[in-house]
N, CA, C and O of each residue as an XYZ file, in Angstrom:
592
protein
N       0.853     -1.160      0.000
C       0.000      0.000      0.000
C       0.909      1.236      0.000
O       1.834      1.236      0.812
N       0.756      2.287     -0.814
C       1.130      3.361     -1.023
C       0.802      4.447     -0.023
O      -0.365      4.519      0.362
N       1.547      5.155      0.364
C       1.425      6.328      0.990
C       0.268      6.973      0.554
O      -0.583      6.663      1.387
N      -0.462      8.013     -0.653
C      -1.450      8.074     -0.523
C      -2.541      7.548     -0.308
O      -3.369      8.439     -0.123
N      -2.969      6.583     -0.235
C      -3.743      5.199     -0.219
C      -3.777      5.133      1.211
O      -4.851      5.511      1.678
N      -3.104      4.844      1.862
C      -3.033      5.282      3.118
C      -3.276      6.353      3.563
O      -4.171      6.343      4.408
N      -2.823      7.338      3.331
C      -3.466      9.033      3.823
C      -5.369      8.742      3.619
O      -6.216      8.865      4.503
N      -5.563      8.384      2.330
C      -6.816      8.658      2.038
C      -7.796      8.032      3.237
O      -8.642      8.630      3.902
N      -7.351      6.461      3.297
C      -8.087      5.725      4.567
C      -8.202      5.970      5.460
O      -9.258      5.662      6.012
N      -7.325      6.586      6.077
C      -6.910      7.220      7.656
C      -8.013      8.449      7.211
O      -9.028      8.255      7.880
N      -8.175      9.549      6.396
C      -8.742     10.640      6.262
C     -10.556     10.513      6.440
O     -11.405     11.236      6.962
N     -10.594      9.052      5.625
C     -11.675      8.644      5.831
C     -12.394      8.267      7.289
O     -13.314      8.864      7.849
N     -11.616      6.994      7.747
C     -11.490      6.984      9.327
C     -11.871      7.938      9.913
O     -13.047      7.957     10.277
N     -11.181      8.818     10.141
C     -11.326      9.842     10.891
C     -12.565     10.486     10.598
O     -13.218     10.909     11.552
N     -13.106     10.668      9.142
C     -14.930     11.114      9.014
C     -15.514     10.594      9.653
O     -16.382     11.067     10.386
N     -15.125      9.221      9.526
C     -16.285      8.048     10.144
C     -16.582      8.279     11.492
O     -17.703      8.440     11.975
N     -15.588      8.284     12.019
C     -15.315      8.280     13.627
C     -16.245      9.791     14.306
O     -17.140      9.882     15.147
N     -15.536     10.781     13.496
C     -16.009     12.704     14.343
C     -17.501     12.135     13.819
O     -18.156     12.012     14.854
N     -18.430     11.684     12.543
C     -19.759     11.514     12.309
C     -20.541     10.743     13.518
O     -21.674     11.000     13.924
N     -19.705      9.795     13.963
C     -20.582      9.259     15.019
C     -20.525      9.237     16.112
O     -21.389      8.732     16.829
N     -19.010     10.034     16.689
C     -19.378     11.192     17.753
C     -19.949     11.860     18.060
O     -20.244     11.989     19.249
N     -20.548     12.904     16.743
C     -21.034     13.769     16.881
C     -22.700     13.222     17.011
O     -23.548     13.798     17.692
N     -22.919     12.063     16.244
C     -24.310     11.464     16.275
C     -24.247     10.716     17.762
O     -25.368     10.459     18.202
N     -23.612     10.492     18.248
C     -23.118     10.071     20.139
C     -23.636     11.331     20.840
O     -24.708     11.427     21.437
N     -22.889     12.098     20.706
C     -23.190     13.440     21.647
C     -24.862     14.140     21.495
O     -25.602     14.614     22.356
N     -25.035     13.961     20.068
C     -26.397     14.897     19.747
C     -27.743     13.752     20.545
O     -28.870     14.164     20.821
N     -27.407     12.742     20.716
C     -28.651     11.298     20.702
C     -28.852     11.427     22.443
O     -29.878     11.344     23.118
N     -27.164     11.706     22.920
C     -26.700     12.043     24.616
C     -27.933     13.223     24.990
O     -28.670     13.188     25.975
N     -27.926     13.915     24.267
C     -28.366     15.399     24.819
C     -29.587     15.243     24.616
O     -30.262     15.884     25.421
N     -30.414     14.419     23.573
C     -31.403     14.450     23.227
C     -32.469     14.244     24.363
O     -33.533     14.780     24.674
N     -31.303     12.705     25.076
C     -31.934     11.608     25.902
C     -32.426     12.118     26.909
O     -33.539     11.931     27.399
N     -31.129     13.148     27.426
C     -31.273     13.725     28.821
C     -32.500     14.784     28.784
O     -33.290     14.804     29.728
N     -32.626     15.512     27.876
C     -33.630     16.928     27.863
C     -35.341     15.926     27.364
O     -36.362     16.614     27.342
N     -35.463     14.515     27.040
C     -36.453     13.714     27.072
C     -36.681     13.485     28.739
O     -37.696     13.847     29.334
N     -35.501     12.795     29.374
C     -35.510     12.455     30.654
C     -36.170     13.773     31.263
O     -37.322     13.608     31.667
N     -35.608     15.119     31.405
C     -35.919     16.318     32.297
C     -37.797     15.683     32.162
O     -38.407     15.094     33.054
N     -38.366     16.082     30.671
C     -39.517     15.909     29.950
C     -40.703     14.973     30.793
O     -41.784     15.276     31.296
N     -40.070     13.909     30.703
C     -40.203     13.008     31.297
C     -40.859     13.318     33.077
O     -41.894     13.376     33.741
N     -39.709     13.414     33.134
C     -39.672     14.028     35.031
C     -41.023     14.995     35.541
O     -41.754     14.800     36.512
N     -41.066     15.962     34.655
C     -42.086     16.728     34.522
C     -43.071     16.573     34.203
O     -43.875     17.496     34.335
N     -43.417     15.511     33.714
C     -44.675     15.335     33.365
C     -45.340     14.118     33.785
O     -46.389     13.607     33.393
N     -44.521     13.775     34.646
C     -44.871     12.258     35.871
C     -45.214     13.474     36.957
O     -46.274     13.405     37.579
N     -44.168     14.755     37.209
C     -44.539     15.196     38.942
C     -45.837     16.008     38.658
O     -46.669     16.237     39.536
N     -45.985     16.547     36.996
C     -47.231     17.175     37.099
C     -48.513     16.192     37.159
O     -49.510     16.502     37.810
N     -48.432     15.175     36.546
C     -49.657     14.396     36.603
C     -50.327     13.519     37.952
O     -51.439     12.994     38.010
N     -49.163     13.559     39.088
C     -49.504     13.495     40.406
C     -50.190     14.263     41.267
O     -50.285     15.472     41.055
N     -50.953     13.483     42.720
C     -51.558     14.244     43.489
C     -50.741     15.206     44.146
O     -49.568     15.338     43.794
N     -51.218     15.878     45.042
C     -50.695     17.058     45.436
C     -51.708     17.247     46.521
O     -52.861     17.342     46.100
N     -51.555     17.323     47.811
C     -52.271     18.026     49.268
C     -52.661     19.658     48.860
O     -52.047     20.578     48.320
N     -54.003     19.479     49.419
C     -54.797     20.780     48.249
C     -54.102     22.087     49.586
O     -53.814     23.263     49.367
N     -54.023     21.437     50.716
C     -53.168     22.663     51.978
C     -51.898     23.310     51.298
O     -51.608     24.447     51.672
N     -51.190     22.767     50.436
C     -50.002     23.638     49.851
C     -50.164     24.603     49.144
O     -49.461     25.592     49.352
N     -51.253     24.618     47.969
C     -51.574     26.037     47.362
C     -51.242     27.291     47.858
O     -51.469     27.507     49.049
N     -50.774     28.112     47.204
C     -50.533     28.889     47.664
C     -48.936     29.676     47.934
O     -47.833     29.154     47.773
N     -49.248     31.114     48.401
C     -47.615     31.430     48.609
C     -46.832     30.909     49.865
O     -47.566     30.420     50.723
N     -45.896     30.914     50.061
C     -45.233     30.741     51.363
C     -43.813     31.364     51.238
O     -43.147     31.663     50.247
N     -43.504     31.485     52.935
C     -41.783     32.345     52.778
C     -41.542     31.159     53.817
O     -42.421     30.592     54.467
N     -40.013     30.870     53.845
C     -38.982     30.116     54.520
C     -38.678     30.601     55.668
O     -38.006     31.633     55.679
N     -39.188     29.846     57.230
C     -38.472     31.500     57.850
C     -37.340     31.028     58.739
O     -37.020     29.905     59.126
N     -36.904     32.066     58.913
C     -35.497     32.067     59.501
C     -35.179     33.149     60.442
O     -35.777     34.221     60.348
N     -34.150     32.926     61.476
C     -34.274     34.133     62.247
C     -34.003     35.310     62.189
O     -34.143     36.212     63.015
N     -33.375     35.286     60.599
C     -33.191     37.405     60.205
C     -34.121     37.304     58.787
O     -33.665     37.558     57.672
N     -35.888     36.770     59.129
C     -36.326     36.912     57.431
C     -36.641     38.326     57.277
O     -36.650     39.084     58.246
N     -36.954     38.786     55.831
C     -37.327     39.692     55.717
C     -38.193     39.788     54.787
O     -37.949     38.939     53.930
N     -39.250     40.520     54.488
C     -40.255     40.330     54.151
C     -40.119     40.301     52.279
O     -39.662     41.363     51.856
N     -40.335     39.615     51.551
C     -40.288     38.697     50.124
C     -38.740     38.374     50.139
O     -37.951     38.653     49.237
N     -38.551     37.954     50.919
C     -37.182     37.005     50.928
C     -37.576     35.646     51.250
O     -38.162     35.397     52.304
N     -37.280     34.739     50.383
C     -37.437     33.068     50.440
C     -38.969     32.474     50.363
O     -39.558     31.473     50.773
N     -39.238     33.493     49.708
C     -40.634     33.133     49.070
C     -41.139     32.234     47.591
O     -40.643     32.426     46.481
N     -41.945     31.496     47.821
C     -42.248     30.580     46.651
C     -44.135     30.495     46.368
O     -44.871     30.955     47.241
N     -44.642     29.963     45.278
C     -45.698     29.945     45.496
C     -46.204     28.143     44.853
O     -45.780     27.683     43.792
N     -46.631     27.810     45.276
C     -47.514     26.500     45.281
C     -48.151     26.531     44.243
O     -48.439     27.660     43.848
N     -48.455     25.757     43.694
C     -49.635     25.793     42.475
C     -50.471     24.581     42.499
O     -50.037     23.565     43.043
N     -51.670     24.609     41.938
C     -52.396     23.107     41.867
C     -51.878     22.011     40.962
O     -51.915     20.784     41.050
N     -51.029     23.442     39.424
C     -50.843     22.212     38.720
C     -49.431     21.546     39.110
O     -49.069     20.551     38.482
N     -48.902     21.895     39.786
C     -47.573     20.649     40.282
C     -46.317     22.120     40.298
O     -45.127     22.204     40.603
N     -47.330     23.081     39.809
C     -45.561     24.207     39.646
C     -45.198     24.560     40.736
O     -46.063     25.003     41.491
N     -43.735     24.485     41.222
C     -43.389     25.483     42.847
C     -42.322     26.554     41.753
O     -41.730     26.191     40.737
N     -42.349     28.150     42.475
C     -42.113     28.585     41.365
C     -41.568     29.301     43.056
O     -42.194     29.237     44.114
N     -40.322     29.899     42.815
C     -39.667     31.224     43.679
C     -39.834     32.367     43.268
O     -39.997     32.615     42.074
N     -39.821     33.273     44.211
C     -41.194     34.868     43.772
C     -39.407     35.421     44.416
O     -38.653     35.058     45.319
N     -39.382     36.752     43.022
C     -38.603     37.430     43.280
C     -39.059     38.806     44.232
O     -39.712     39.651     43.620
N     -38.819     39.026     45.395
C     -39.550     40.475     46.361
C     -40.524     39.585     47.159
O     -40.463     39.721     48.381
N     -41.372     38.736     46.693
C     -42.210     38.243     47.160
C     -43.524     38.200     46.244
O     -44.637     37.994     46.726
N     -43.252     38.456     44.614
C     -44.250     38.827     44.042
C     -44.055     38.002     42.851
O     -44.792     37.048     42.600
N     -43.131     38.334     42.158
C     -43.160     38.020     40.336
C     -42.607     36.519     40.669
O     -42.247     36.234     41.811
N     -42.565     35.570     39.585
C     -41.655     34.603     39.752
C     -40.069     34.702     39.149
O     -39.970     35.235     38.044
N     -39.426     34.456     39.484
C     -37.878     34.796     39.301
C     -37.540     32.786     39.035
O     -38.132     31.788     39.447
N     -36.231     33.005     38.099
C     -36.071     31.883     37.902
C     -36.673     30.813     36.835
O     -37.080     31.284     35.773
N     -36.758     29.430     37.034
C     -37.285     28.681     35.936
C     -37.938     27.629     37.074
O     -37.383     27.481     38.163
N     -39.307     26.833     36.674
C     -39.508     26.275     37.156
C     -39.317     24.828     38.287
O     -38.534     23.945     37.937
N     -39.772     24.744     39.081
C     -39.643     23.711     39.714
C     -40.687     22.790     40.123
O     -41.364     23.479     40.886
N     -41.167     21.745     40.071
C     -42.200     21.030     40.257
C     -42.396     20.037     41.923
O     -41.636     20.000     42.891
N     -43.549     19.431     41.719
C     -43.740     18.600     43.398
C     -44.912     18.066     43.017
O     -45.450     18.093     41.910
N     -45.333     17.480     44.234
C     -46.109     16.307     44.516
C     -46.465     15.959     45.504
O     -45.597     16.393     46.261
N     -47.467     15.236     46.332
C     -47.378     14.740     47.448
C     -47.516     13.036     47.492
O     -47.621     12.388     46.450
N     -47.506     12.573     48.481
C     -47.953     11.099     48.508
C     -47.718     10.390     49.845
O     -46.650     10.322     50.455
N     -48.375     10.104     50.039
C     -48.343      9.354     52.053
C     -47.339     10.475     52.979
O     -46.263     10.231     53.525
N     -47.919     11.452     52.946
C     -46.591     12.375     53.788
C     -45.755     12.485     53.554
O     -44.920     12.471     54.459
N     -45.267     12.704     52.012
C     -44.045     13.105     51.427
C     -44.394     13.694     50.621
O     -45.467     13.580     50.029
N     -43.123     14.821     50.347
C     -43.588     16.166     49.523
C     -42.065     15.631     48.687
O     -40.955     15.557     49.214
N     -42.529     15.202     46.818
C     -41.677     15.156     46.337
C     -40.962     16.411     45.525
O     -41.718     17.353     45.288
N     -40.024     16.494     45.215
C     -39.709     18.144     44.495
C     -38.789     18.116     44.001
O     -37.714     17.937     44.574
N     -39.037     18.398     41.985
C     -38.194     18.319     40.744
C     -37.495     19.643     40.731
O     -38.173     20.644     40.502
N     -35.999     19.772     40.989
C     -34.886     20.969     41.191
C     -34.701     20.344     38.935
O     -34.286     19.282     38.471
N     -35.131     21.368     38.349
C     -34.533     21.246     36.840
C     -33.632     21.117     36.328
O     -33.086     20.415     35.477
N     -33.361     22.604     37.494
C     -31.669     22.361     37.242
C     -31.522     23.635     35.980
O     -30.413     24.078     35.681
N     -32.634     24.062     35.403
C     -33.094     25.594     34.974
C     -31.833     25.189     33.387
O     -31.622     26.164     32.666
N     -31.383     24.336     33.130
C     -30.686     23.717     31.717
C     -29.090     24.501     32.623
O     -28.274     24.931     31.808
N     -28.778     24.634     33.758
C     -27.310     24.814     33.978
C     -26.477     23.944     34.865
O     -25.286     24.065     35.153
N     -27.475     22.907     35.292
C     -27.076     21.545     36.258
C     -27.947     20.757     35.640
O     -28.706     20.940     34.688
N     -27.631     19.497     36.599
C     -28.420     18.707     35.925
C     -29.345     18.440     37.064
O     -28.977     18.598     38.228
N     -30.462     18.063     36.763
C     -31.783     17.338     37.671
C     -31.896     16.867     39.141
O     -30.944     16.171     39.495
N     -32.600     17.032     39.833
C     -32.482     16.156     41.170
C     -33.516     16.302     41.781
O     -33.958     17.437     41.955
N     -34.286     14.986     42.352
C     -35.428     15.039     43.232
C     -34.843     15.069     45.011
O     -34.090     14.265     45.560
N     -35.500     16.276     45.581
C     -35.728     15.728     47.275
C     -36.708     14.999     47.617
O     -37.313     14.287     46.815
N     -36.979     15.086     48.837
C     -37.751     14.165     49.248
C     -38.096     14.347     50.567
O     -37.142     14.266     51.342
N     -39.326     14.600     51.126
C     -39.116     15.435     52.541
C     -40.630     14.948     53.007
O     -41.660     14.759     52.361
N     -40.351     14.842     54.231
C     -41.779     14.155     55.325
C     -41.912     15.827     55.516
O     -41.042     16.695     55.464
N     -43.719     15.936     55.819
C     -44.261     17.139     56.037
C     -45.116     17.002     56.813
O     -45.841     16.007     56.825
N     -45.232     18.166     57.789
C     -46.505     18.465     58.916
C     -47.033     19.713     58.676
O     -46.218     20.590     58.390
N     -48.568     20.102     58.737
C     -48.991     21.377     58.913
C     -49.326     21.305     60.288
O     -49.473     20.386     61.093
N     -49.412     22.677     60.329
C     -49.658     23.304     61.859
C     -51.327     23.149     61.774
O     -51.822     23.157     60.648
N     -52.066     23.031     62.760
C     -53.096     22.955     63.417
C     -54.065     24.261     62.516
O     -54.972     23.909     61.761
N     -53.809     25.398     62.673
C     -54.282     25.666     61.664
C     -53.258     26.170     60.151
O     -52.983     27.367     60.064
N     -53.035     25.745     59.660
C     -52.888     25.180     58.130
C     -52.131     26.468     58.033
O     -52.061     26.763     56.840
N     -51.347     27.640     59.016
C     -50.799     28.651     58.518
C     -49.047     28.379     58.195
O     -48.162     29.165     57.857
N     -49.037     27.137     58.427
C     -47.016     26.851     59.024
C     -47.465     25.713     58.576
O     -48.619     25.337     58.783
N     -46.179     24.729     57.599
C     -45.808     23.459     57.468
C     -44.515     23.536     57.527
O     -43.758     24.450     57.203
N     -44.240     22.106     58.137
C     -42.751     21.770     58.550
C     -42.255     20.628     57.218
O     -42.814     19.717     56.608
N     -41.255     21.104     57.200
C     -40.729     19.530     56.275
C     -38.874     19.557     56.745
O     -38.064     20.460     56.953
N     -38.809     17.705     56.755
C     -37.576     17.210     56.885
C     -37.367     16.384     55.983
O     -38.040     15.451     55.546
N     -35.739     17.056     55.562
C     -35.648     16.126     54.464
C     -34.925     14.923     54.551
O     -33.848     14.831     55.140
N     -35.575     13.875     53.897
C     -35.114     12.335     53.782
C     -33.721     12.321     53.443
O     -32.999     11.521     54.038
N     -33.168     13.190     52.459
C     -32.372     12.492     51.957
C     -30.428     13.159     53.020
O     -29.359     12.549     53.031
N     -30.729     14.364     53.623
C     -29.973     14.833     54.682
C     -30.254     15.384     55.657
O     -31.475     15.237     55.696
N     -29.987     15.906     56.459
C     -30.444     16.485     57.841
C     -30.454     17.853     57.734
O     -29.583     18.691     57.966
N     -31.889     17.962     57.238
C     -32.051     19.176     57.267
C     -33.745     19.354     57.311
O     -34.512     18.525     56.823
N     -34.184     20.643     58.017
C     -35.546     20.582     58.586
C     -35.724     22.089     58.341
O     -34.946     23.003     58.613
N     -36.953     22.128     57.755
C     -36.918     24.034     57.739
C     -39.315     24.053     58.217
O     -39.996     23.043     58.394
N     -39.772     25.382     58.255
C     -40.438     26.061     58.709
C     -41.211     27.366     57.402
O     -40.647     28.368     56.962
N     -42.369     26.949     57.134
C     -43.008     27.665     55.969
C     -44.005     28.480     56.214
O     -45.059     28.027     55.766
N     -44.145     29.781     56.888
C     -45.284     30.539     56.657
C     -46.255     30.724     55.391
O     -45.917     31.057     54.256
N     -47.702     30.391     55.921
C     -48.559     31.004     54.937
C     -48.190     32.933     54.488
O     -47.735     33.780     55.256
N     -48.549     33.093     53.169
C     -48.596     34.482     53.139
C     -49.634     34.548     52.819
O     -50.064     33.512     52.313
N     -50.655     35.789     52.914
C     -51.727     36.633     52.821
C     -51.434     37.015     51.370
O     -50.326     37.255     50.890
N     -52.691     37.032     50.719
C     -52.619     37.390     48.992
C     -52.634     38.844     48.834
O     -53.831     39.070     48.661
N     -51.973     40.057     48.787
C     -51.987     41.133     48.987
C     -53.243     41.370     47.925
O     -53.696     42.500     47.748
């Protein structure tokens, strides 16, 4: 085999190869932004505890008023309120089911995906729910807000 003859094969090769990399990578990306798809449209088509509707703030011992605020939705959306009003950000989804509040982080296309998972209590009257989360030690405190 001749030196060009050789160049040519190798030149070829190498098409072959970057073509189905590139058909590797594009099929990769496809899969994952199906998966997000996916995710979303299992947590929206779940029940949901009709007590979550609604806005709520996170509280903490220096809150301040539309700081760590989110609002509930029926159809599965938890959405973070920028001031305490607009929504800021990209969506996030949930669910409930035997005393667990499930909740799709998107990941807004700059991370990738992740569900928590958190046991929940409301307060006696329905103004405060507690949730701890399953998956680390961590426990937080949710005021109702008033619909201005």
């Amino acid at each position: 085999m001749n030196l060009l003859t050789y160049g040519a094969m190798c030149s070829k090769i190498r098409f072959v190869l970057f073509t189905l990399l590139s058909l590797f990578s594009v099929f990769s990306l496809i899969s994952c932004f199906s998966e997000d798809v996916s995710k979303v449209q299992h947590f929206k088509s779940q029940n949901r505890d009709k007590r979550f509707f609604g806005k709520w703030q996170l509280v903490t011992k220096d809150m301040r008023e539309g700081e760590n605020c989110i609002v509930l939705k029926p159809d599965g959306t938890w959405r973070h309120l920028a001031k305490g009003v607009k929504p800021s950000g990209y969506a996030e989804y949930y669910y409930t089911e035997n005393g667990v509040l499930y909740r799709l982080d998107t990941g807004g296309g700059k991370r990738s995906s992740y569900i928590r998972r958190m046991s929940y209590k409301f307060s006696d009257d329905e103004q405060f729910f507690y949730t701890k989360n399953l998956d680390y030690n961590n426990n937080s405190t949710w005021m109702r807000l008033k619909d201005k």
